[in-house]
JSON list of C-alpha atoms and ligand atoms in Angstrom, two decimals:
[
{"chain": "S", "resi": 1, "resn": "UNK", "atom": "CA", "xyz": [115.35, 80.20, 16.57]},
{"chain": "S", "resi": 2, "resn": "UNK", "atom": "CA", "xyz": [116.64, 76.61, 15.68]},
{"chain": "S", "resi": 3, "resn": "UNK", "atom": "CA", "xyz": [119.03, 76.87, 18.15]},
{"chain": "S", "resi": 4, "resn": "UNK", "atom": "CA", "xyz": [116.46, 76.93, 20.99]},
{"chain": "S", "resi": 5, "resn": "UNK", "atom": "CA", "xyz": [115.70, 73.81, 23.25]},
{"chain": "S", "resi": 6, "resn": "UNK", "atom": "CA", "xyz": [112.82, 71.49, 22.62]},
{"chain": "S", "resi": 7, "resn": "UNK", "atom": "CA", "xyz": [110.18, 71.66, 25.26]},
{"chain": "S", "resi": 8, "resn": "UNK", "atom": "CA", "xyz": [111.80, 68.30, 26.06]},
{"chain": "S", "resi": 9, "resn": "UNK", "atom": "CA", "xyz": [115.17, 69.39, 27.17]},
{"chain": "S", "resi": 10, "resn": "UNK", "atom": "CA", "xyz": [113.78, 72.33, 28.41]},
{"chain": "S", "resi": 11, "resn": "UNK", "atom": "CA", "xyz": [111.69, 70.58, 30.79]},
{"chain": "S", "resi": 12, "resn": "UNK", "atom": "CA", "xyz": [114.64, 68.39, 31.62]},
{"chain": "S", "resi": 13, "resn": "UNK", "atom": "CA", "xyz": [116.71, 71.76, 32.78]},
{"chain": "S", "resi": 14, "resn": "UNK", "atom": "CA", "xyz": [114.09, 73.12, 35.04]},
{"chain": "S", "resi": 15, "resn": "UNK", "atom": "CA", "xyz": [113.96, 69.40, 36.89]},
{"chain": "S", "resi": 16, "resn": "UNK", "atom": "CA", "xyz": [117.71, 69.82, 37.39]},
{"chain": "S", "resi": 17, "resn": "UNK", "atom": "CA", "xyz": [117.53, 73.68, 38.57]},
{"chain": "S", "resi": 18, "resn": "UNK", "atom": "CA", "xyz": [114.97, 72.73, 40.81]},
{"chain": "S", "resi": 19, "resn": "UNK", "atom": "CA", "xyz": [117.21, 69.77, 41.96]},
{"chain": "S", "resi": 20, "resn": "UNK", "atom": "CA", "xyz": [119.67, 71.79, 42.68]},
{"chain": "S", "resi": 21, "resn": "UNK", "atom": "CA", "xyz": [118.19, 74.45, 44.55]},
{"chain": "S", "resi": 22, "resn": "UNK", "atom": "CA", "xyz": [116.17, 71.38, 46.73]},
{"chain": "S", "resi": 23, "resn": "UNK", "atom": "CA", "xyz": [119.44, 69.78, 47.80]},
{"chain": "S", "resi": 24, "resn": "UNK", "atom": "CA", "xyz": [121.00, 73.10, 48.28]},
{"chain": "S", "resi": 25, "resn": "UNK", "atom": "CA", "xyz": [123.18, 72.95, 45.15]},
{"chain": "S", "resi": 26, "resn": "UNK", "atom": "CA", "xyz": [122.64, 76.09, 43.42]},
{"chain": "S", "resi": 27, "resn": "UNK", "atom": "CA", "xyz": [125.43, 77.43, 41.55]},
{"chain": "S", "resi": 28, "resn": "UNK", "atom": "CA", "xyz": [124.59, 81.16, 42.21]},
{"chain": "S", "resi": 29, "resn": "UNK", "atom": "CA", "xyz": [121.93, 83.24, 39.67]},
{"chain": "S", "resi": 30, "resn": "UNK", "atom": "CA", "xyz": [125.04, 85.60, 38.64]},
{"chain": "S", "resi": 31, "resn": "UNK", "atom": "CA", "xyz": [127.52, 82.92, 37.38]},
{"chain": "S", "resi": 32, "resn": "UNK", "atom": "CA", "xyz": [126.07, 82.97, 34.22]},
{"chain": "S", "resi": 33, "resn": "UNK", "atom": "CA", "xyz": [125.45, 86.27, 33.60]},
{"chain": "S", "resi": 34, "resn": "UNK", "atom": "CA", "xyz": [127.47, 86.47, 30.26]},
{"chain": "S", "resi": 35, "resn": "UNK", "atom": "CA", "xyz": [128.81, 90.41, 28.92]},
{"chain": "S", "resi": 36, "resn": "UNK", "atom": "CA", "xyz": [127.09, 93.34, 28.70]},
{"chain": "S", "resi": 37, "resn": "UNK", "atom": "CA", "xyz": [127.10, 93.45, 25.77]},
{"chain": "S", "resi": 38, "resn": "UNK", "atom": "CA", "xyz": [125.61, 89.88, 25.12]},
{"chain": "S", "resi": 39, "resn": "UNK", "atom": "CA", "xyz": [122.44, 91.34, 27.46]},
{"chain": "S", "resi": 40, "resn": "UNK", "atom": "CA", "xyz": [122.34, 94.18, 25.09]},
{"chain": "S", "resi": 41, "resn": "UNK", "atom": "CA", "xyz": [121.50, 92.05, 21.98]},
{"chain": "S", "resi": 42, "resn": "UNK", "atom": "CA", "xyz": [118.86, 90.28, 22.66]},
{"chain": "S", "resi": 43, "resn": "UNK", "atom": "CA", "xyz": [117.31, 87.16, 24.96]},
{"chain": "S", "resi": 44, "resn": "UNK", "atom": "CA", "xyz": [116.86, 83.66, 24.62]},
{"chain": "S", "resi": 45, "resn": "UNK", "atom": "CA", "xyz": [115.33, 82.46, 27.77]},
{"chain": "S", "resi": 46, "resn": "UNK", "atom": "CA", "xyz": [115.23, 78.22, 27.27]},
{"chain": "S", "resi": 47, "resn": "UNK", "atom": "CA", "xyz": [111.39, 78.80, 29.34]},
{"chain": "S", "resi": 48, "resn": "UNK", "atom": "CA", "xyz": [108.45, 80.76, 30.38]},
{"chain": "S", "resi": 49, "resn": "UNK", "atom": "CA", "xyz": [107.21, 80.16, 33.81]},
{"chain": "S", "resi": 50, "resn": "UNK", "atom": "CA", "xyz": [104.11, 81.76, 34.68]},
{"chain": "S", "resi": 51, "resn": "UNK", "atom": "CA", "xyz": [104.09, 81.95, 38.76]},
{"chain": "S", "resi": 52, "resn": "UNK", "atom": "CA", "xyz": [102.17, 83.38, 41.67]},
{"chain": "S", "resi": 53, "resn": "UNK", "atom": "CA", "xyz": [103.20, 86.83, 42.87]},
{"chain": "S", "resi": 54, "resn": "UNK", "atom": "CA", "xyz": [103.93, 85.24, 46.07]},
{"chain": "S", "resi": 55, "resn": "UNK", "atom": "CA", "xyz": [107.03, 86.41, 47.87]},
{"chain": "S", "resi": 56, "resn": "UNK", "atom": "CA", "xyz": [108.44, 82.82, 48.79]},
{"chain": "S", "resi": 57, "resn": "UNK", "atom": "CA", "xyz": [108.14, 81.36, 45.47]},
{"chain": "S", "resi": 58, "resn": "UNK", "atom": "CA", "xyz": [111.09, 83.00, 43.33]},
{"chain": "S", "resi": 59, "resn": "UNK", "atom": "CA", "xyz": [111.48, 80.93, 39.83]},
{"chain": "S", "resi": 60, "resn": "UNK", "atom": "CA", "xyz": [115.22, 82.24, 39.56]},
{"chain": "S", "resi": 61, "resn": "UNK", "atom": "CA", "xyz": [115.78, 80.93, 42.32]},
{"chain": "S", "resi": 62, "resn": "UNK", "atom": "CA", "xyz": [113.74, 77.81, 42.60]},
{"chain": "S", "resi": 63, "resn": "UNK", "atom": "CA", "xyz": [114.96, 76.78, 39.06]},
{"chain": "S", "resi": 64, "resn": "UNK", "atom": "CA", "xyz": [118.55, 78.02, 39.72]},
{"chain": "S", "resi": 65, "resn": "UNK", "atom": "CA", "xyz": [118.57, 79.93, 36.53]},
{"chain": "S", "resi": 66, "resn": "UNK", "atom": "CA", "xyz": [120.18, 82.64, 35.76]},
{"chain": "S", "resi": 67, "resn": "UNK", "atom": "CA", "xyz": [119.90, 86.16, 34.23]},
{"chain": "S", "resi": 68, "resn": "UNK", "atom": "CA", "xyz": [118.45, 85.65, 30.43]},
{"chain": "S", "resi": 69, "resn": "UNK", "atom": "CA", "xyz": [117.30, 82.47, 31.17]},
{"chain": "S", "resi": 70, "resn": "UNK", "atom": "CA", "xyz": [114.45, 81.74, 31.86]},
{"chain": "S", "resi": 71, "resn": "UNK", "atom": "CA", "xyz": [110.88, 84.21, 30.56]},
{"chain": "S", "resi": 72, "resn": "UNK", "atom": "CA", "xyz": [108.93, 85.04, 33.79]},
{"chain": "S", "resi": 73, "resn": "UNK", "atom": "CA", "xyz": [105.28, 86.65, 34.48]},
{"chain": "S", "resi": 74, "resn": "UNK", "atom": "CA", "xyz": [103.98, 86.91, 37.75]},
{"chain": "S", "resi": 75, "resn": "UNK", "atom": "CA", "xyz": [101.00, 87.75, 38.93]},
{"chain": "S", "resi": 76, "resn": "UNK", "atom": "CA", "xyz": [98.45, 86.80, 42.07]},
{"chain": "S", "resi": 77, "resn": "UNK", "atom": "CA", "xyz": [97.00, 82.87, 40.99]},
{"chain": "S", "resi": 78, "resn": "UNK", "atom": "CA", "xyz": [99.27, 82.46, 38.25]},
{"chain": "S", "resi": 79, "resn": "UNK", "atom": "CA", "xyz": [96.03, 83.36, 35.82]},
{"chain": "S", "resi": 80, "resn": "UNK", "atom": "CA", "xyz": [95.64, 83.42, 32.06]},
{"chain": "S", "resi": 81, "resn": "UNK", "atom": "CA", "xyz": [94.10, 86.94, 31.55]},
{"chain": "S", "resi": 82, "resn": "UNK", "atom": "CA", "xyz": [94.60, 89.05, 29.25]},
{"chain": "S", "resi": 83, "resn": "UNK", "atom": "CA", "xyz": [98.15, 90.99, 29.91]},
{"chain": "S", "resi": 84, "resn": "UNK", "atom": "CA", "xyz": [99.49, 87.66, 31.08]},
{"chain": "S", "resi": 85, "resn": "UNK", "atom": "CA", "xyz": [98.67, 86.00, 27.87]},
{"chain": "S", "resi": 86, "resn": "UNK", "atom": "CA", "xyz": [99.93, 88.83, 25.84]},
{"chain": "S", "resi": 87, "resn": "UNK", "atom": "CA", "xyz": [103.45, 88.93, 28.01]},
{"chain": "S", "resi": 88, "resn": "UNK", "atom": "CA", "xyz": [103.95, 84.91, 27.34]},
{"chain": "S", "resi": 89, "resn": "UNK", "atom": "CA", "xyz": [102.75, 85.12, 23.38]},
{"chain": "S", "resi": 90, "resn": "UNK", "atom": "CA", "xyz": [105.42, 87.32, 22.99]},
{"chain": "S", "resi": 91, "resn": "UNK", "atom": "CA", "xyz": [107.66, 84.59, 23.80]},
{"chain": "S", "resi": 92, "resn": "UNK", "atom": "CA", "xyz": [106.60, 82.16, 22.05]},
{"chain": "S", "resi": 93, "resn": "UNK", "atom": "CA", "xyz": [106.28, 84.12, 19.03]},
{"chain": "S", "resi": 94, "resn": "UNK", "atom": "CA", "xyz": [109.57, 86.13, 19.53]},
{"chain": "S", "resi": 95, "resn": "UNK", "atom": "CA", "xyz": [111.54, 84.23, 21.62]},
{"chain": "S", "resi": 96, "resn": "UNK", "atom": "CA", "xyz": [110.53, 80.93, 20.17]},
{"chain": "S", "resi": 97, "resn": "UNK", "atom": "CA", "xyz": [110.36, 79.44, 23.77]},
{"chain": "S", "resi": 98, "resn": "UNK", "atom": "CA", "xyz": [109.04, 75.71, 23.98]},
{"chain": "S", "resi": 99, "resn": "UNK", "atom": "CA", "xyz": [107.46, 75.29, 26.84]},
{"chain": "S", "resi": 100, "resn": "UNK", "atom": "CA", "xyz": [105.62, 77.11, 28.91]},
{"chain": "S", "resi": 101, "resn": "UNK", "atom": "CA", "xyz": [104.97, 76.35, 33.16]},
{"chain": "S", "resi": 102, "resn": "UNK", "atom": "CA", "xyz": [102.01, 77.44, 35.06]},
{"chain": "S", "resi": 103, "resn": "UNK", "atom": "CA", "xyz": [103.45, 77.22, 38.30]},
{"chain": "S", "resi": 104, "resn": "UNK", "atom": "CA", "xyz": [100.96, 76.99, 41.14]},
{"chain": "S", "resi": 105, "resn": "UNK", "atom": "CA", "xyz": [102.13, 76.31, 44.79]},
{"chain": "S", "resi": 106, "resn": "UNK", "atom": "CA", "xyz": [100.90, 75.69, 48.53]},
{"chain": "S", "resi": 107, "resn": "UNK", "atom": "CA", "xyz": [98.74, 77.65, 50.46]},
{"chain": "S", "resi": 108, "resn": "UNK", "atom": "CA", "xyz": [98.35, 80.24, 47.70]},
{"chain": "S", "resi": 109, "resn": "UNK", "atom": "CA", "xyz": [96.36, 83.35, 49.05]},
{"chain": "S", "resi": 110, "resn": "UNK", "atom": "CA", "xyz": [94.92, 84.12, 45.75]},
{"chain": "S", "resi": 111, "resn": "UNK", "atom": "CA", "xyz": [93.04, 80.50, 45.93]},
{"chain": "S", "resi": 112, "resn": "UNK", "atom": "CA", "xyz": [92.19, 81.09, 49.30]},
{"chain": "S", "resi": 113, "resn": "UNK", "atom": "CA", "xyz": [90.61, 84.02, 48.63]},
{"chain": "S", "resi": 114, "resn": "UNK", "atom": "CA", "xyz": [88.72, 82.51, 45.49]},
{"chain": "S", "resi": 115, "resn": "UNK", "atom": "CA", "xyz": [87.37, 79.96, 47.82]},
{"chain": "S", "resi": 116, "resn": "UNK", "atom": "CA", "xyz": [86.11, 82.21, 50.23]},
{"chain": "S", "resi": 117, "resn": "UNK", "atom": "CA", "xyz": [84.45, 84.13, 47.60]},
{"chain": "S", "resi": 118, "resn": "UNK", "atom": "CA", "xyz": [82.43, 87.04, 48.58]},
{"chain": "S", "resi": 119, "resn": "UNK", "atom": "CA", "xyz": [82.69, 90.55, 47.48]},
{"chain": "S", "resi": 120, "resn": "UNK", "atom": "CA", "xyz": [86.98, 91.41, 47.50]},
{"chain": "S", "resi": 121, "resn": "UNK", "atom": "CA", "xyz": [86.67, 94.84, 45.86]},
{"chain": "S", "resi": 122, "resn": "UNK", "atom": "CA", "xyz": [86.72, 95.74, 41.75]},
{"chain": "S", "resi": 123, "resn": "UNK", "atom": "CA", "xyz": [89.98, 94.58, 41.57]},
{"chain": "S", "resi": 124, "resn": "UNK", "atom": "CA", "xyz": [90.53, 91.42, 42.96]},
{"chain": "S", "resi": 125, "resn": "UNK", "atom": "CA", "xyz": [87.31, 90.45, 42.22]},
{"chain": "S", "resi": 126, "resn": "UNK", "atom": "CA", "xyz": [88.22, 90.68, 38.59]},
{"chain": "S", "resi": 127, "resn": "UNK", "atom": "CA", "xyz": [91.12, 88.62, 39.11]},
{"chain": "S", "resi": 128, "resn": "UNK", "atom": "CA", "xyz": [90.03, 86.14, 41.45]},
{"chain": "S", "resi": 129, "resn": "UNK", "atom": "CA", "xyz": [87.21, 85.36, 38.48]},
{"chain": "S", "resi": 130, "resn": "UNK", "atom": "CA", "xyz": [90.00, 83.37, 36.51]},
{"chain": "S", "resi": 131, "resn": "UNK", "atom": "CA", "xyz": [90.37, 81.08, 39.70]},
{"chain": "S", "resi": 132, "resn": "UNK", "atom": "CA", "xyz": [86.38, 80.21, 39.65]},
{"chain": "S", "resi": 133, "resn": "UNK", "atom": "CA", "xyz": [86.81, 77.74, 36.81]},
{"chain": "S", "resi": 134, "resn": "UNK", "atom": "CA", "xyz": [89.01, 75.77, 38.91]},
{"chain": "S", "resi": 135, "resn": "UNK", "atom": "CA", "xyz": [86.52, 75.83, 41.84]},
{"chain": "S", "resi": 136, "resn": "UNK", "atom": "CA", "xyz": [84.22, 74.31, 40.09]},
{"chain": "S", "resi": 137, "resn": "UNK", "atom": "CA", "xyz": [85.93, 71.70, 38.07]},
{"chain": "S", "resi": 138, "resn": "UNK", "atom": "CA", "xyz": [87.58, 71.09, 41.93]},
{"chain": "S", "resi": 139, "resn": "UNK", "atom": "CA", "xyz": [86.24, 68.09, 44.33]},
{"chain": "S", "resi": 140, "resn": "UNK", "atom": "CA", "xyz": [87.41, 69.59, 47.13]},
{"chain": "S", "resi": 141, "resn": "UNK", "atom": "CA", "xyz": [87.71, 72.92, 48.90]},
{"chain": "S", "resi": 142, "resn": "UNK", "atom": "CA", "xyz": [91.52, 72.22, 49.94]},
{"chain": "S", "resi": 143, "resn": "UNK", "atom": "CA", "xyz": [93.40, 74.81, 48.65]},
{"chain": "S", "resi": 144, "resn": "UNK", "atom": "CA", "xyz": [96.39, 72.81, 47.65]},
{"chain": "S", "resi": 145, "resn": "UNK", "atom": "CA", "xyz": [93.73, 70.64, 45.42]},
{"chain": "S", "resi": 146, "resn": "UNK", "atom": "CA", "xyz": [92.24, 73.63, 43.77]},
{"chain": "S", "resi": 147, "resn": "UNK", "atom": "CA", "xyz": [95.59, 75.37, 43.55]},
{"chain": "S", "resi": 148, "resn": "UNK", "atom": "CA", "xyz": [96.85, 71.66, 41.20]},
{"chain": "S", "resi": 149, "resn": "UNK", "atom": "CA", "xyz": [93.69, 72.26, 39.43]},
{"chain": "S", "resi": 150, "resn": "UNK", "atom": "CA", "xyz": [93.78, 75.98, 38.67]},
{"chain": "S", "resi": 151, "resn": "UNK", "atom": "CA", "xyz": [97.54, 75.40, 37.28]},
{"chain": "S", "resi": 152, "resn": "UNK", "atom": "CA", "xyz": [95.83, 72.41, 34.63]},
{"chain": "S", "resi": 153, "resn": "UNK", "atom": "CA", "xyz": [93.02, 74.97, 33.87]},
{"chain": "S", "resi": 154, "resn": "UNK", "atom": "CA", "xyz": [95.28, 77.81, 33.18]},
{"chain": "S", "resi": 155, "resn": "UNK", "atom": "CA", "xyz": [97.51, 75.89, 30.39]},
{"chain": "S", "resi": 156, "resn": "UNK", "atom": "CA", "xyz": [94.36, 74.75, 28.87]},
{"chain": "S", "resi": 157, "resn": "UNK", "atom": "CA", "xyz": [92.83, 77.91, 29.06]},
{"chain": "S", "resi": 158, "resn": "UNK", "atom": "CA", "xyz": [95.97, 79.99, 27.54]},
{"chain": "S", "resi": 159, "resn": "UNK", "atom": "CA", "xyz": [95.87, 77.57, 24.67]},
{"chain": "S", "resi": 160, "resn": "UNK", "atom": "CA", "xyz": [92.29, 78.23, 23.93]},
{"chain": "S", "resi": 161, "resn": "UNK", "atom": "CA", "xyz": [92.79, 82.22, 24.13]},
{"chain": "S", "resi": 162, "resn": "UNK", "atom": "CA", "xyz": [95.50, 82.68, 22.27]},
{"chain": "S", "resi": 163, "resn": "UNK", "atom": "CA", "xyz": [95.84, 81.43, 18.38]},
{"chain": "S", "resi": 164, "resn": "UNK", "atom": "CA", "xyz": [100.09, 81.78, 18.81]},
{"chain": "S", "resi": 165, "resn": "UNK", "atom": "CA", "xyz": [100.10, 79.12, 21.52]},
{"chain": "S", "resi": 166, "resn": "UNK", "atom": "CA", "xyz": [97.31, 77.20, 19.53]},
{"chain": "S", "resi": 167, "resn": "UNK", "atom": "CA", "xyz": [99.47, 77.04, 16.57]},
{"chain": "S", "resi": 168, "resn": "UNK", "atom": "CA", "xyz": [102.65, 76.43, 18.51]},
{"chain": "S", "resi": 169, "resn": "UNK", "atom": "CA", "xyz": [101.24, 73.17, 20.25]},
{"chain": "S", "resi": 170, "resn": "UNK", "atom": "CA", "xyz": [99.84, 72.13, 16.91]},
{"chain": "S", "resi": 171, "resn": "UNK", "atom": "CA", "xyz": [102.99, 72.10, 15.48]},
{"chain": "S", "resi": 172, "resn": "UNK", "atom": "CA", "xyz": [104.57, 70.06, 18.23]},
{"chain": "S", "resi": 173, "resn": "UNK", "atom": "CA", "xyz": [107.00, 72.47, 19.06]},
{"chain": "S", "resi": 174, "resn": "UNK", "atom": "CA", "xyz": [105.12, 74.18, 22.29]},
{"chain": "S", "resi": 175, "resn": "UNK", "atom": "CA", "xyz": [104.76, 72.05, 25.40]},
{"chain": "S", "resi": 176, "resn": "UNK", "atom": "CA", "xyz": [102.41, 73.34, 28.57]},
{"chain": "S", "resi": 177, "resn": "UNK", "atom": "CA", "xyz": [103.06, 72.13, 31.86]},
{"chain": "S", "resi": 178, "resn": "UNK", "atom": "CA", "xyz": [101.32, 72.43, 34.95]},
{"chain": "S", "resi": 179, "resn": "UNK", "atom": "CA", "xyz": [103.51, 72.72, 38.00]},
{"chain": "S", "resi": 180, "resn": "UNK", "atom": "CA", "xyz": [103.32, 72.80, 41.87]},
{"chain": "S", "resi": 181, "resn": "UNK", "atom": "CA", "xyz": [105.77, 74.12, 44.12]},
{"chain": "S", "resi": 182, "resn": "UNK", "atom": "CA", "xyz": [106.16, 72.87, 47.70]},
{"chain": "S", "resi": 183, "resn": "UNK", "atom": "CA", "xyz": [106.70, 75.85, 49.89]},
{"chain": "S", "resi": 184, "resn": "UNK", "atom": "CA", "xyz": [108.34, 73.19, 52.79]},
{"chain": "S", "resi": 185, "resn": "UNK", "atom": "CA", "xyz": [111.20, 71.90, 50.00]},
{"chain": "S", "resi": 186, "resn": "UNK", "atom": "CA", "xyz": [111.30, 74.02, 47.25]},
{"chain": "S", "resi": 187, "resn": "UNK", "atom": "CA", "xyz": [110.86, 71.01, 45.55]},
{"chain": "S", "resi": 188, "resn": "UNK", "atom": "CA", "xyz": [108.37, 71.28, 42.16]},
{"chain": "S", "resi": 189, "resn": "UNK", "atom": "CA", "xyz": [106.15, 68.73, 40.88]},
{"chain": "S", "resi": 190, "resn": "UNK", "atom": "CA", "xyz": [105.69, 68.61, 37.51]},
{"chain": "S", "resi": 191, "resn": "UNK", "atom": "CA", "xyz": [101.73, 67.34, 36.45]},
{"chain": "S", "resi": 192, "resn": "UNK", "atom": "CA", "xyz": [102.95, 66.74, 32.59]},
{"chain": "S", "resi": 193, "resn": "UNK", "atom": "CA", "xyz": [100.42, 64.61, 31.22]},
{"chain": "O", "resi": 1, "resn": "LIG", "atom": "ZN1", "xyz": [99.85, 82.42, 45.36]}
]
């Protein structure tokens, strides 16, 4: 895995894909799309991006990365539980992937509907209870402030429920980055600390 980017560079790539696909510029998700055969043997996505299930954000596309590229789980709130945290350990671990996103964006439904609270069925209930940390941590009730807050919680939060991404940021090598995508521009804005 030495050949793999540093959370540094990596970072530095998704800035430029999501440059790109701001001003228009994207080169098309298929131009890199190497053999067959190169598919067959294996991945080495440069990052893992762990977005909202929401239809208008698509991290391909927003990123202007192609097949291979970059390591992405998606579900409603972008939460840590416990499949999501298993999907993006296996990355880190396997992959050796550098740095992980927690993308959040605006007017995300799954927020919404943690702020509304109220009884949402087994289900969503159960997922929704991985937004209430940010609810409370939150000044507000604007969702685009708790939405910036639930993408901070959720990188701490992965790091403190897995021991792979515990180890990985110990070392130096593993960089977590909250994000927030701008439904208006594409653009992202990257919280790094
Ligand atoms: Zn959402």
């Amino acid at each position: 895995m030495s050949d793999n980017l540093s959370w540094e560079s990596a970072l530095n790539k998704l800035k430029e894909g999501n440059s790109n696909f701001v001003s228009d510029r994207i080169d098309g998700v298929l131009d890199n799309y190497k053999t067959n055969e190169d598919m067959v043997k294996g991945q080495s996505p440069f990052a893992i991006i762990l977005s909202c299930a929401d239809s208008r954000v698509v991290p391909e596309l927003v990123f202007d990365a192609g097949i291979g590229e970059i390591f992405v789980i998606r579900v409603a709130g972008n939460v840590s539980n416990t499949s999501s945290v298993a999907s993006l350990e296996y990355a880190v671990a396997h992959l050796g992937v550098n740095l992980i996103l927690v993308l959040g964006h605006e007017n995300c439904g799954a927020v919404s509907a943690a702020i509304g609270g109220g009884d949402n069925g087994h289900n969503l209930n159960h997922l929704l209870c991985h937004i209430t940390p940010a609810l409370h941590a939150c000044e507000t009730n604007e969702v685009n402030d708790v939405v910036k807050v639930n993408a901070h919680l959720t990188c701490k939060q992965i790091v403190s429920k897995s021991a792979i991404v515990q180890n990985a940021v110990d070392s130096g090598n593993l960089k977590l980055v909250p994000g927030f995508y701008n439904l208006a521009t594409g653009k992202v804005d990257f919280m790094e600390s």
